[in-house]
Amino acid sequence: QVQLMESGGDSVQPGGSLRLSCAASGSIDSSRYLGWYRQAPEKQREWVAAIQIKGGAVYYADAVKGRFTISRDIAKNTLYLQMNDLQPDDTAVYYCAASRGWSALSTFTGPVDYANNYWGQGTQVTVSS
């Protein structure tokens, strides 16, 4: 089992920045990927960014590439998402996730199947003027 808890969500103006954190505990080593997803009102949950636990390779959805940065502090068992140049379309609940077992990258970054991941409870990010 893996437990995840996000923090850092807030309301910001367009062009602003936020850093989300996700405290991880449990059997993290059994997962292949950690990552962030988001879900806007009336929309399906979508993948945002991922980091490979062994090796540290990072991956981003096209919508956030160049603006968001995913990172991990191994000593603190904490995952981060630095979000810059935030726009109203970034408004969503952001969820931290860990893959269940050794799933493929395409499984982790593709259409969301909730059973494939462990999930945090989410943190709200609102971007408006």
PDB file of C-alpha atoms in Angstrom:
ATOM      1  CA  GLN A   1       0.000   0.000   0.000  1.00  0.00           C
ATOM      2  CA  VAL A   2       1.024   3.571  -0.720  1.00  0.00           C
ATOM      3  CA  GLN A   3      -0.348   6.634   1.021  1.00  0.00           C
ATOM      4  CA  LEU A   4      -0.214  10.061  -0.596  1.00  0.00           C
ATOM      5  CA  MET A   5      -1.133  13.491   0.730  1.00  0.00           C
ATOM      6  CA  GLU A   6      -1.033  16.660  -1.346  1.00  0.00           C
ATOM      7  CA  SER A   7      -0.677  20.248  -0.168  1.00  0.00           C
ATOM      8  CA  GLY A   8       0.049  23.657  -1.620  1.00  0.00           C
ATOM      9  CA  GLY A   9      -3.083  24.400  -3.609  1.00  0.00           C
ATOM     10  CA  ASP A  10      -4.228  28.007  -3.616  1.00  0.00           C
ATOM     11  CA  SER A  11      -5.819  30.785  -5.649  1.00  0.00           C
ATOM     12  CA  VAL A  12      -3.474  32.812  -7.857  1.00  0.00           C
ATOM     13  CA  GLN A  13      -3.704  35.345 -10.641  1.00  0.00           C
ATOM     14  CA  PRO A  14      -2.810  34.489 -14.246  1.00  0.00           C
ATOM     15  CA  GLY A  15       0.943  34.429 -14.678  1.00  0.00           C
ATOM     16  CA  GLY A  16       1.501  33.430 -11.078  1.00  0.00           C
ATOM     17  CA  SER A  17       3.302  30.422  -9.634  1.00  0.00           C
ATOM     18  CA  LEU A  18       2.583  27.679  -7.115  1.00  0.00           C
ATOM     19  CA  ARG A  19       4.438  24.669  -5.804  1.00  0.00           C
ATOM     20  CA  LEU A  20       2.462  21.595  -4.901  1.00  0.00           C
ATOM     21  CA  SER A  21       3.844  18.979  -2.535  1.00  0.00           C
ATOM     22  CA  CYS A  22       2.912  15.337  -2.054  1.00  0.00           C
ATOM     23  CA  ALA A  23       4.069  13.420   1.001  1.00  0.00           C
ATOM     24  CA  ALA A  24       4.408   9.732   0.196  1.00  0.00           C
ATOM     25  CA  SER A  25       4.580   6.797   2.586  1.00  0.00           C
ATOM     26  CA  GLY A  26       4.280   3.038   2.446  1.00  0.00           C
ATOM     27  CA  SER A  27       5.599   0.706  -0.240  1.00  0.00           C
ATOM     28  CA  ILE A  28       6.772   3.357  -2.695  1.00  0.00           C
ATOM     29  CA  ASP A  29       9.489   1.061  -4.032  1.00  0.00           C
ATOM     30  CA  SER A  30       6.792  -1.200  -5.447  1.00  0.00           C
ATOM     31  CA  SER A  31       5.733   1.610  -7.816  1.00  0.00           C
ATOM     32  CA  ARG A  32       7.432   2.504 -11.063  1.00  0.00           C
ATOM     33  CA  TYR A  33       6.128   6.052 -11.465  1.00  0.00           C
ATOM     34  CA  LEU A  34       5.020   8.967  -9.343  1.00  0.00           C
ATOM     35  CA  GLY A  35       3.097  11.763 -10.913  1.00  0.00           C
ATOM     36  CA  TRP A  36       0.481  14.468 -10.959  1.00  0.00           C
ATOM     37  CA  TYR A  37      -2.952  14.521 -12.504  1.00  0.00           C
ATOM     38  CA  ARG A  38      -5.644  17.166 -12.544  1.00  0.00           C
ATOM     39  CA  GLN A  39      -9.394  17.313 -12.897  1.00  0.00           C
ATOM     40  CA  ALA A  40     -11.241  20.459 -13.893  1.00  0.00           C
ATOM     41  CA  PRO A  41     -14.994  20.876 -13.269  1.00  0.00           C
ATOM     42  CA  GLU A  42     -17.078  18.809 -15.678  1.00  0.00           C
ATOM     43  CA  LYS A  43     -13.960  17.238 -17.212  1.00  0.00           C
ATOM     44  CA  GLN A  44     -12.213  13.900 -16.912  1.00  0.00           C
ATOM     45  CA  ARG A  45      -9.087  13.528 -14.859  1.00  0.00           C
ATOM     46  CA  GLU A  46      -5.954  13.970 -16.971  1.00  0.00           C
ATOM     47  CA  TRP A  47      -2.316  13.203 -16.529  1.00  0.00           C
ATOM     48  CA  VAL A  48       0.011  16.216 -16.067  1.00  0.00           C
ATOM     49  CA  ALA A  49       3.532  15.018 -15.220  1.00  0.00           C
ATOM     50  CA  ALA A  50       5.419  11.889 -14.189  1.00  0.00           C
ATOM     51  CA  ILE A  51       8.765  10.917 -12.756  1.00  0.00           C
ATOM     52  CA  GLN A  52      10.298   7.467 -12.909  1.00  0.00           C
ATOM     53  CA  ILE A  53      11.164   6.372  -9.374  1.00  0.00           C
ATOM     54  CA  LYS A  54      14.313   4.519 -10.385  1.00  0.00           C
ATOM     55  CA  GLY A  55      16.347   6.720 -12.711  1.00  0.00           C
ATOM     56  CA  GLY A  56      14.438   9.969 -12.355  1.00  0.00           C
ATOM     57  CA  ALA A  57      13.310  10.375 -15.964  1.00  0.00           C
ATOM     58  CA  VAL A  58      10.552  12.997 -16.218  1.00  0.00           C
ATOM     59  CA  TYR A  59       7.639  13.350 -18.594  1.00  0.00           C
ATOM     60  CA  TYR A  60       5.102  16.114 -19.186  1.00  0.00           C
ATOM     61  CA  ALA A  61       1.783  16.576 -20.906  1.00  0.00           C
ATOM     62  CA  ASP A  62       2.021  18.987 -23.834  1.00  0.00           C
ATOM     63  CA  ALA A  63      -0.288  21.480 -22.098  1.00  0.00           C
ATOM     64  CA  VAL A  64       2.191  22.082 -19.270  1.00  0.00           C
ATOM     65  CA  LYS A  65       5.559  21.460 -20.945  1.00  0.00           C
ATOM     66  CA  GLY A  66       7.908  24.371 -20.312  1.00  0.00           C
ATOM     67  CA  ARG A  67       5.788  25.769 -17.463  1.00  0.00           C
ATOM     68  CA  PHE A  68       5.590  22.928 -14.922  1.00  0.00           C
ATOM     69  CA  THR A  69       8.452  21.008 -13.333  1.00  0.00           C
ATOM     70  CA  ILE A  70       8.111  17.739 -11.455  1.00  0.00           C
ATOM     71  CA  SER A  71      10.758  16.758  -8.928  1.00  0.00           C
ATOM     72  CA  ARG A  72      11.283  14.474  -5.995  1.00  0.00           C
ATOM     73  CA  ASP A  73      13.130  14.739  -2.683  1.00  0.00           C
ATOM     74  CA  ILE A  74      14.006  11.133  -1.964  1.00  0.00           C
ATOM     75  CA  ALA A  75      15.193  11.816   1.588  1.00  0.00           C
ATOM     76  CA  LYS A  76      11.883  13.480   2.444  1.00  0.00           C
ATOM     77  CA  ASN A  77       9.745  11.047   0.416  1.00  0.00           C
ATOM     78  CA  THR A  78       8.105  14.086  -1.124  1.00  0.00           C
ATOM     79  CA  LEU A  79       7.021  14.784  -4.682  1.00  0.00           C
ATOM     80  CA  TYR A  80       6.750  18.342  -5.988  1.00  0.00           C
ATOM     81  CA  LEU A  81       5.120  20.125  -8.868  1.00  0.00           C
ATOM     82  CA  GLN A  82       6.436  23.606  -9.553  1.00  0.00           C
ATOM     83  CA  MET A  83       3.876  25.454 -11.671  1.00  0.00           C
ATOM     84  CA  ASN A  84       4.840  28.712 -13.379  1.00  0.00           C
ATOM     85  CA  ASP A  85       2.936  31.040 -15.680  1.00  0.00           C
ATOM     86  CA  LEU A  86      -0.358  29.629 -14.479  1.00  0.00           C
ATOM     87  CA  GLN A  87      -3.391  30.268 -16.659  1.00  0.00           C
ATOM     88  CA  PRO A  88      -7.145  29.966 -16.043  1.00  0.00           C
ATOM     89  CA  ASP A  89      -7.153  26.651 -17.954  1.00  0.00           C
ATOM     90  CA  ASP A  90      -4.892  25.250 -15.219  1.00  0.00           C
ATOM     91  CA  THR A  91      -7.712  25.578 -12.698  1.00  0.00           C
ATOM     92  CA  ALA A  92      -8.412  22.111 -11.341  1.00  0.00           C
ATOM     93  CA  VAL A  93      -8.064  19.762  -8.432  1.00  0.00           C
ATOM     94  CA  TYR A  94      -4.545  18.361  -8.606  1.00  0.00           C
ATOM     95  CA  TYR A  95      -3.940  14.786  -7.532  1.00  0.00           C
ATOM     96  CA  CYS A  96      -0.713  13.011  -6.667  1.00  0.00           C
ATOM     97  CA  ALA A  97      -0.504   9.404  -7.841  1.00  0.00           C
ATOM     98  CA  ALA A  98       1.750   6.372  -7.675  1.00  0.00           C
ATOM     99  CA  SER A  99       1.504   3.514 -10.129  1.00  0.00           C
ATOM    100  CA  ARG A 100       0.359   0.194  -8.770  1.00  0.00           C
ATOM    101  CA  GLY A 101       3.329  -1.980  -9.480  1.00  0.00           C
ATOM    102  CA  TRP A 102       5.495  -2.005 -12.557  1.00  0.00           C
ATOM    103  CA  SER A 103       3.075  -0.528 -15.071  1.00  0.00           C
ATOM    104  CA  ALA A 104       4.083   0.820 -18.458  1.00  0.00           C
ATOM    105  CA  LEU A 105       4.554   4.558 -18.999  1.00  0.00           C
ATOM    106  CA  SER A 106       1.703   4.537 -21.486  1.00  0.00           C
ATOM    107  CA  THR A 107      -0.558   3.118 -18.814  1.00  0.00           C
ATOM    108  CA  PHE A 108       0.432   5.823 -16.337  1.00  0.00           C
ATOM    109  CA  THR A 109       0.130   8.709 -18.805  1.00  0.00           C
ATOM    110  CA  GLY A 110      -2.801   7.510 -20.870  1.00  0.00           C
ATOM    111  CA  PRO A 111      -6.540   7.675 -20.198  1.00  0.00           C
ATOM    112  CA  VAL A 112      -7.083   7.396 -16.467  1.00  0.00           C
ATOM    113  CA  ASP A 113      -8.022   4.051 -15.028  1.00  0.00           C
ATOM    114  CA  TYR A 114      -8.404   4.731 -11.323  1.00  0.00           C
ATOM    115  CA  ALA A 115      -7.571   1.158 -10.418  1.00  0.00           C
ATOM    116  CA  ASN A 116      -4.080   1.474 -11.938  1.00  0.00           C
ATOM    117  CA  ASN A 117      -2.823   3.981  -9.342  1.00  0.00           C
ATOM    118  CA  TYR A 118      -2.760   4.939  -5.719  1.00  0.00           C
ATOM    119  CA  TRP A 119      -4.262   8.413  -5.280  1.00  0.00           C
ATOM    120  CA  GLY A 120      -4.049  11.310  -2.886  1.00  0.00           C
ATOM    121  CA  GLN A 121      -7.105  13.288  -1.843  1.00  0.00           C
ATOM    122  CA  GLY A 122      -6.359  16.250  -4.129  1.00  0.00           C
ATOM    123  CA  THR A 123      -5.590  19.933  -3.690  1.00  0.00           C
ATOM    124  CA  GLN A 124      -7.445  22.796  -5.379  1.00  0.00           C
ATOM    125  CA  VAL A 125      -5.648  25.203  -7.695  1.00  0.00           C
ATOM    126  CA  THR A 126      -7.646  28.203  -8.909  1.00  0.00           C
ATOM    127  CA  VAL A 127      -6.271  30.674 -11.436  1.00  0.00           C
ATOM    128  CA  SER A 128      -8.344  33.788 -11.956  1.00  0.00           C
ATOM    129  CA  SER A 129      -8.049  37.537 -12.045  1.00  0.00           C
TER     130      SER A 129
END
